[in-house]
Amino acid sequence: MEYKKQVQRLIQEFKTDFLPSVSVDLVIFGFHDGQLKVLLLRWKNTEDWCLPGGRIRHEESLDDAAYRSLHGRTGLTEIFLQQFHTFGDTRRYVHFSQEQTMLRLGLAEEDLQEFSNRDVSVGYYALVEFANVVPTPDFFTDECRWWDINQVPPLLFDHNDMITLALKTLRRQLTYQPIGYNLLPEKFTMPDLQQLYETILGQSLDRRNFQKRMLGYDILERLEERKTGGAHKAPYLYRFDKEKYEKALADEILFVG
Amino acid sequence: MEYKKQVQRLIQEFKTDFLPSVSVDLVIFGFHDGQLKVLLLRWKNTEDWCLPGGRIRHEESLDDAAYRSLHGRTGLTEIFLQQFHTFGDTRRYVHFSQEQTMLRLGLAEEDLQEFSNRDVSVGYYALVEFANVVPTPDFFTDECRWWDINQVPPLLFDHNDMITLALKTLRRQLTYQPIGYNLLPEKFTMPDLQQLYETILGQSLDRRNFQKRMLGYDILERLEERKTGGAHKAPYLYRFDKEKYEKALADEILFVG
């Protein structure tokens, strides 16, 4: 059977071409117009969902392995991936029974070990404009699609924990790095930017404090034009000063008393 | 030769009892009276220094492996270890030649692979009061001691990079988590606390802003007594409110507009 042969070839490649006992998993957040989603995969012939991920080739860096997986599932290349935590509990795989694996993937019994041993997995997250993504399943999965962040189903392994911690880290990132480039149109209003922050934080923010803090970062350029369509109170348009934005990304904004 | 037999036994254990291709490394910062140091090990019969670290047993979690190593090198148990980054560049081991390894450790040629393949290594850091530590070398090292953070020598592997990133992460931690418990005496003055922050940040801070921000965190209790020995202007003594401190540690202090 052609499918079983492909499985055997992949299993063989895992043994010869990839680092054993370590892998990567990706929490890809998608933002669009006030919604925050996360990209999930459904295993072949099941209703079980999990995060995208993969293994690391012997001659490949950890980061390159993560980018290879990101590109495979989304078609994206130029996106900033942020490593956030490495997961190594002994009970990571506790919900993943060997029988299910066999059933799903048509593995031979001697290959089960390869799939049911505990890996240590390095978690990465990214935040993308989800209108730009072409979700694409991999060999072991039937479906790849966005799920609303508040409607994520129970996932395989420790993948729900991964999403929780990735979101916490993303929220913390808002306190020391700018965010928004590649997520908003080139020109945007202060309410657009505030909506982005509120969507990520999952809470509403005070308008005046938000504006004051954003302008204080000195990464925004206020344009002469206002948003069209509005009347008397049409809001100003802004754009990121790319150079200052990049500098703020690199420097981080540290508390110095 | 007894030593060579021990090496052989350890190599055999690495193959049977530990996860292949993944390890942990520890950046243990030591604070004492305005000094910041880092704990380093010197390889047997060499002048080459590196960070403490180790491998992960099959039945052991990643965190437990890191704590086991911390305990072995410092005698400490109750210290908070913070995972900060996982290092997986293909060139991590580029400075580590096989000939040197043989010379140092008396390995058989067929065991070199075990030591010269790239591992993916999970970095942890801790911050301790260094007067409480008993530095203890491990089997492969002759010496374990503190180095001033500004006088760290060129280290094996990518361990200098690890220290740089751990310090950056520790400094960032000051922006969202309290620090100082277990590092200062039970009762301390605001200048004591400021000295701790300045030592970690490597820069001086404005006294009034610092005090205002610290009091704003609502984790300090001001005592009625003042520091003894002082005259008219003797500074107040403070102590941490343990309950509020723990809550602030868990909650983190997020930017919410």
XYZ file of C-alpha atoms in Angstrom:
514
model
C 0.000 0.000 0.000
C 1.416 3.329 -1.096
C 0.463 5.199 2.076
C 2.082 2.613 4.358
C 5.269 2.788 2.304
C 5.368 6.534 2.731
C 4.932 6.122 6.486
C 7.810 3.634 6.582
C 10.054 5.985 4.622
C 9.282 8.855 6.993
C 9.930 6.729 10.074
C 13.268 5.689 8.587
C 14.140 9.346 7.923
C 13.299 10.268 11.515
C 15.862 7.720 12.672
C 18.672 8.711 10.335
C 18.275 12.398 9.472
C 16.809 14.033 12.590
C 17.897 14.672 16.180
C 16.282 12.131 18.496
C 14.229 13.177 21.542
C 13.828 16.856 20.686
C 11.256 18.632 18.500
C 9.626 22.034 17.883
C 5.991 23.131 18.221
C 4.487 26.343 16.869
C 1.763 28.519 18.329
C 0.795 30.663 15.341
C -1.567 33.439 16.407
C -3.621 35.078 13.676
C -5.006 38.599 14.051
C -7.612 40.148 11.783
C -10.064 42.933 12.496
C -10.490 42.437 16.227
C -10.258 38.641 16.206
C -7.446 36.496 17.593
C -7.109 32.932 16.326
C -4.635 30.073 16.512
C -3.648 27.630 13.762
C -4.372 23.948 14.461
C -3.983 20.636 12.631
C -6.329 17.618 12.670
C -4.685 14.183 12.629
C -5.608 11.870 9.781
C -8.878 9.945 10.250
C -9.536 11.454 13.699
C -11.164 14.410 15.387
C -7.964 15.083 17.366
C -6.321 18.473 16.981
C -2.807 19.644 17.779
C -0.306 22.410 17.071
C 1.929 22.422 13.989
C 5.488 21.288 14.643
C 8.298 19.050 13.543
C 11.717 17.617 14.129
C 15.206 19.050 13.700
C 17.586 17.797 11.026
C 21.129 16.971 12.113
C 22.599 19.764 10.000
C 19.822 22.262 10.784
C 19.626 24.829 13.563
C 16.702 24.818 15.978
C 15.424 28.133 14.574
C 15.664 26.877 10.983
C 13.606 23.819 11.889
C 10.910 26.079 13.360
C 10.892 28.317 10.251
C 10.715 25.278 7.961
C 7.608 24.123 9.814
C 6.074 27.639 9.803
C 6.607 27.922 6.048
C 5.146 24.485 5.403
C 1.920 25.205 7.281
C 1.360 28.856 6.327
C 3.376 29.705 3.201
C 4.905 32.588 5.185
C 8.632 33.274 5.301
C 9.312 36.764 6.617
C 7.546 36.381 9.945
C 9.222 36.863 13.314
C 9.159 33.624 15.309
C 9.737 33.972 19.034
C 10.965 31.057 21.118
C 9.037 31.141 24.394
C 9.493 27.937 26.423
C 10.763 24.378 26.218
C 8.436 21.646 27.424
C 9.945 18.567 29.045
C 7.521 17.031 31.526
C 7.608 13.258 31.697
C 3.821 13.180 31.397
C 3.586 15.270 28.226
C 2.404 12.235 26.214
C 0.122 10.762 28.807
C -3.052 11.216 26.754
C -1.525 9.733 23.653
C -2.091 5.992 23.610
C -0.130 3.704 21.337
C -3.246 1.975 20.031
C -4.647 5.250 18.792
C -1.390 6.001 17.037
C -1.433 2.675 15.212
C -5.020 3.110 14.189
C -4.417 6.581 12.894
C -1.197 6.297 11.045
C -0.884 2.646 10.104
C 2.455 2.265 11.888
C 4.173 -1.079 12.374
C 4.443 -2.167 15.993
C 8.233 -1.771 16.077
C 7.854 1.866 15.039
C 5.555 2.864 17.876
C 8.497 3.694 20.118
C 9.496 6.447 17.720
C 6.142 8.171 18.285
C 5.311 7.452 21.886
C 8.586 8.273 23.672
C 8.695 11.606 25.409
C 10.336 14.323 23.360
C 11.535 17.578 24.799
C 9.766 20.181 22.661
C 10.826 23.762 22.047
C 7.827 26.102 21.733
C 7.796 29.070 19.347
C 5.065 31.600 18.707
C 4.318 34.012 15.906
C 1.664 36.654 15.367
C 0.458 37.085 11.780
C -2.304 38.778 9.815
C -4.420 35.730 9.135
C -5.796 36.981 5.827
C -2.245 36.424 4.443
C -1.989 32.755 5.395
C -2.728 29.667 3.307
C -3.262 26.932 5.972
C -1.764 23.664 4.708
C -1.868 20.256 6.451
C 1.222 18.030 6.626
C 1.636 14.326 5.906
C 0.078 13.114 9.159
C -2.893 15.486 9.148
C -6.091 15.926 7.153
C -6.922 19.518 7.947
C -5.245 22.770 8.948
C -7.348 25.744 9.995
C -7.809 28.723 12.330
C -9.615 28.389 15.650
C -10.837 31.323 17.685
C -8.569 31.697 20.728
C -11.585 31.328 23.045
C -12.853 28.167 21.345
C -9.762 25.962 21.220
C -10.781 22.304 21.772
C -8.897 19.899 24.082
C -5.678 19.206 22.150
C -3.263 16.277 22.020
C -0.232 16.165 24.330
C 0.425 19.367 26.347
C -0.586 21.634 23.480
C -3.319 23.514 25.389
C -0.678 24.455 27.982
C 1.583 25.623 25.172
C -1.080 28.001 23.846
C -1.766 29.369 27.343
C 1.895 30.108 27.978
C 2.493 31.499 24.479
C -0.400 33.932 24.956
C 0.946 34.994 28.352
C 4.361 35.593 26.784
C 2.875 37.528 23.869
C 0.976 39.745 26.327
C 4.153 40.341 28.300
C 5.960 41.211 25.067
C 3.597 44.195 24.706
C 5.287 45.691 27.776
C 8.769 45.884 26.275
C 8.517 45.633 22.485
C 6.356 47.400 19.914
C 3.812 45.337 18.008
C 1.614 45.986 15.011
C 3.898 46.135 12.019
C 2.617 43.606 9.415
C -0.642 43.353 11.367
C -2.202 46.722 10.540
C -2.565 48.499 7.190
C 0.275 50.904 6.394
C -1.867 53.814 7.622
C -4.040 53.278 10.683
C -5.859 55.203 13.373
C -5.152 55.185 17.103
C -8.417 53.216 17.648
C -7.134 50.576 15.167
C -3.940 50.193 17.185
C -5.857 50.126 20.449
C -8.143 47.406 19.079
C -5.058 45.302 18.273
C -3.760 45.642 21.840
C -7.184 44.989 23.343
C -7.643 41.877 21.203
C -4.296 40.443 22.329
C -4.785 41.390 25.973
C -8.431 40.268 26.000
C -9.489 43.396 27.885
C -10.385 46.982 27.141
C -7.949 49.827 27.768
C -8.359 53.452 28.722
C -8.239 55.501 25.501
C -6.266 58.472 26.822
C -3.672 56.447 28.721
C -3.194 54.193 25.719
C -2.641 57.101 23.349
C -0.243 58.791 25.756
C 1.829 55.655 26.184
C 1.931 54.839 22.475
C 3.049 58.357 21.557
C 5.633 58.159 24.347
C 7.341 55.243 22.599
C 8.223 57.605 19.738
C 7.684 54.988 17.033
C 4.589 56.520 15.411
C 4.429 59.214 12.771
C 1.212 61.242 12.681
C 0.148 62.015 9.117
C -1.492 65.233 7.966
C -4.483 63.338 6.571
C -7.374 62.045 8.627
C -9.368 58.906 8.065
C -11.687 59.434 5.100
C -15.403 58.974 5.440
C -15.434 60.561 8.868
C -16.928 64.002 9.400
C -16.002 66.531 12.070
C -14.316 64.119 14.473
C -12.477 61.902 11.948
C -9.402 60.404 13.702
C -5.850 61.106 12.592
C -3.963 58.527 10.563
C -0.599 57.229 11.792
C 2.104 55.021 10.421
C 5.065 53.318 12.052
C 8.439 55.003 11.697
C 10.151 51.832 10.483
C 13.621 52.830 11.659
C 12.534 53.783 15.181
C 10.275 50.731 15.331
C 13.169 48.402 14.495
C 15.351 50.155 17.043
C 12.705 49.764 19.750
C 12.361 46.069 18.848
C 16.096 45.536 19.243
C 16.637 47.732 22.314
C 13.569 46.686 24.270
C 12.046 49.198 26.633
C 13.494 48.421 30.019
C 12.483 49.774 33.391
C 15.379 51.950 34.534
C 13.884 53.590 37.576
C 43.115 2.498 35.424
C 40.311 3.392 37.820
C 39.619 6.799 36.327
C 39.272 5.415 32.795
C 36.839 2.790 34.053
C 34.710 5.491 35.636
C 34.666 7.406 32.361
C 33.581 4.278 30.510
C 30.791 3.669 32.992
C 29.539 7.234 32.647
C 29.608 7.063 28.854
C 27.619 3.848 29.004
C 25.079 5.497 31.318
C 24.698 8.431 28.926
C 23.709 5.977 26.219
C 21.225 3.944 28.234
C 19.755 6.204 30.935
C 19.595 9.688 29.415
C 17.759 11.422 26.564
C 20.078 11.765 23.577
C 20.741 15.108 21.874
C 19.285 17.372 24.580
C 20.866 18.792 27.742
C 20.549 21.621 30.280
C 22.955 24.431 31.150
C 22.740 26.682 34.203
C 23.649 30.354 34.550
C 23.807 30.757 38.331
C 24.158 34.417 39.244
C 25.460 35.186 42.716
C 24.691 38.494 44.449
C 26.408 39.717 47.576
C 26.870 43.264 48.833
C 26.887 45.085 45.510
C 28.698 42.390 43.530
C 27.262 40.185 40.782
C 29.059 36.935 39.961
C 28.468 33.809 37.916
C 29.368 30.206 38.808
C 31.807 28.453 36.444
C 33.516 25.059 36.206
C 37.042 24.266 35.013
C 37.495 21.059 32.988
C 39.937 18.505 34.354
C 43.596 19.171 33.510
C 42.802 22.305 31.493
C 42.352 26.057 31.852
C 39.001 25.848 30.019
C 35.901 27.078 31.829
C 32.219 26.450 31.185
C 28.787 26.642 32.794
C 27.408 23.879 35.018
C 24.925 21.581 33.297
C 23.926 18.050 32.593
C 21.710 15.572 30.815
C 18.107 14.505 31.348
C 17.199 11.018 32.569
C 14.509 9.163 30.642
C 12.159 9.192 33.635
C 13.048 12.747 34.710
C 11.416 16.017 33.746
C 13.475 18.798 32.178
C 13.018 20.978 35.278
C 14.058 18.138 37.605
C 17.250 17.626 35.600
C 18.072 21.322 35.972
C 17.406 21.236 39.733
C 19.524 18.102 40.116
C 22.431 19.893 38.479
C 21.868 23.055 40.546
C 21.870 21.040 43.752
C 25.007 19.143 42.769
C 27.034 22.280 42.078
C 25.725 24.556 44.856
C 24.114 22.451 47.593
C 20.986 24.623 47.160
C 17.497 23.205 46.798
C 14.882 25.887 47.393
C 16.020 28.271 44.706
C 13.817 29.475 41.848
C 15.263 28.353 38.506
C 14.008 30.227 35.478
C 14.171 28.690 32.016
C 15.213 31.458 29.615
C 16.183 30.092 26.185
C 17.025 26.912 24.306
C 20.204 26.922 22.270
C 20.289 24.887 19.074
C 22.731 26.413 16.602
C 24.602 23.903 14.471
C 27.875 25.682 15.296
C 27.484 25.576 19.093
C 30.382 23.117 19.398
C 32.659 24.665 16.812
C 35.393 25.574 19.306
C 35.420 22.146 20.893
C 37.887 19.913 19.081
C 37.843 16.153 19.469
C 41.587 15.944 20.159
C 41.237 18.241 23.154
C 38.371 16.127 24.472
C 40.451 12.965 24.299
C 43.390 14.620 26.008
C 41.226 15.963 28.777
C 38.997 13.111 29.643
C 40.803 9.994 28.486
C 37.916 8.935 26.227
C 38.158 6.030 23.815
C 37.946 7.049 20.161
C 34.558 5.373 19.681
C 33.105 7.479 22.494
C 34.064 10.825 21.003
C 30.812 10.999 19.073
C 28.902 11.087 22.348
C 30.683 14.291 23.328
C 31.185 16.109 20.054
C 27.721 15.876 18.469
C 25.589 18.955 18.742
C 23.131 18.867 21.597
C 20.173 21.193 21.860
C 20.631 22.761 25.287
C 17.965 24.313 27.486
C 19.305 27.301 29.445
C 18.140 28.082 32.998
C 19.197 30.898 35.283
C 19.012 31.459 39.009
C 19.933 34.370 41.267
C 21.297 33.428 44.693
C 23.021 35.013 47.665
C 26.501 33.692 47.000
C 27.526 33.544 50.650
C 25.071 30.601 50.964
C 26.634 28.484 48.205
C 29.217 25.688 48.490
C 30.657 25.501 44.935
C 31.326 21.843 44.068
C 32.928 20.517 40.853
C 31.483 17.476 39.049
C 33.205 14.369 37.662
C 34.615 16.050 34.569
C 35.848 19.203 36.297
C 38.613 20.134 38.732
C 37.297 23.425 40.047
C 34.020 25.261 40.615
C 34.062 28.926 41.593
C 32.490 32.366 41.253
C 33.664 34.824 38.593
C 32.817 38.507 38.597
C 30.212 39.139 35.865
C 32.561 41.668 34.222
C 35.566 39.317 34.220
C 34.155 36.139 32.686
C 36.839 34.466 30.501
C 36.168 33.055 27.005
C 34.149 29.904 27.747
C 33.680 26.584 25.951
C 30.835 26.125 23.464
C 28.301 29.001 23.311
C 28.392 29.576 27.062
C 29.393 33.261 26.855
C 26.277 33.863 24.731
C 24.216 32.018 27.325
C 25.413 34.329 30.105
C 24.708 37.424 27.991
C 21.147 36.342 27.237
C 20.487 35.161 30.797
C 21.553 38.565 32.126
C 19.331 40.333 29.596
C 16.402 38.141 30.669
C 17.090 38.711 34.361
C 17.132 42.472 33.752
C 13.836 42.239 31.883
C 12.390 40.206 34.750
C 12.841 43.271 36.971
C 10.157 44.987 34.890
C 7.393 42.521 35.673
C 8.344 40.511 38.770
C 9.619 41.493 42.216
C 13.135 40.440 43.164
C 15.119 40.472 46.381
C 13.598 37.818 48.603
C 16.428 35.453 49.703
C 18.977 37.989 48.454
C 18.640 40.660 51.142
C 18.552 40.300 54.937
C 15.032 40.019 56.396
C 15.081 43.749 57.201
C 16.696 46.090 54.730
C 16.755 49.753 53.752
C 15.580 51.293 50.491
C 19.258 51.978 49.560
C 19.985 48.232 50.070
C 17.195 47.339 47.657
C 18.298 50.015 45.197
C 21.854 48.658 45.303
C 20.524 45.206 44.374
C 18.680 46.600 41.354
C 21.653 48.738 40.312
C 24.011 45.774 40.570
C 21.811 43.640 38.343
C 21.122 46.433 35.860
C 24.758 47.590 35.853
C 23.702 51.242 36.059
C 22.675 53.756 38.695
C 19.040 54.709 39.225
C 17.317 57.867 40.374
C 16.670 57.519 44.098
C 13.237 59.166 44.211
C 11.815 57.421 41.152
C 13.099 54.098 42.427
C 11.476 54.529 45.819
C 8.196 55.659 44.281
C 8.037 52.670 41.954
C 8.981 50.144 44.643
C 6.340 51.452 47.035
C 3.841 51.412 44.157
C 4.251 47.629 43.830
C 2.724 47.265 47.308
C 4.979 44.382 48.321
C 7.026 46.204 51.007
C 6.155 46.738 54.622
C 7.808 49.738 56.287
C 8.847 48.977 59.865
C 8.690 51.425 62.747
C 12.398 50.985 63.477
C 15.156 52.705 61.537
C 18.564 51.339 60.692
C 20.680 51.393 63.874
C 23.957 53.243 63.996
C 22.581 56.136 61.971
C 21.838 59.473 63.563
C 19.268 62.035 62.479
C 18.836 60.766 58.919
C 18.934 57.003 59.551
C 16.924 55.287 56.764
C 13.765 53.309 57.472
C 13.867 49.533 57.521
C 11.573 47.516 55.277
C 10.695 43.895 54.828
C 8.856 42.047 52.099
C 5.197 41.208 52.676
C 5.621 37.542 51.760
C 2.021 37.008 50.731
C 1.867 40.050 48.439
C 5.337 39.260 47.115
C 4.286 35.738 46.120
C 1.133 37.104 44.518
C 3.109 39.644 42.485
C 5.495 36.868 41.384
C 2.599 34.763 40.159
C 0.488 37.549 38.644
C 3.258 39.493 36.956
C 2.832 43.211 36.523
C 1.443 43.672 33.055
C 1.041 46.866 31.081
C -2.676 47.487 30.864
C -2.754 50.948 29.311
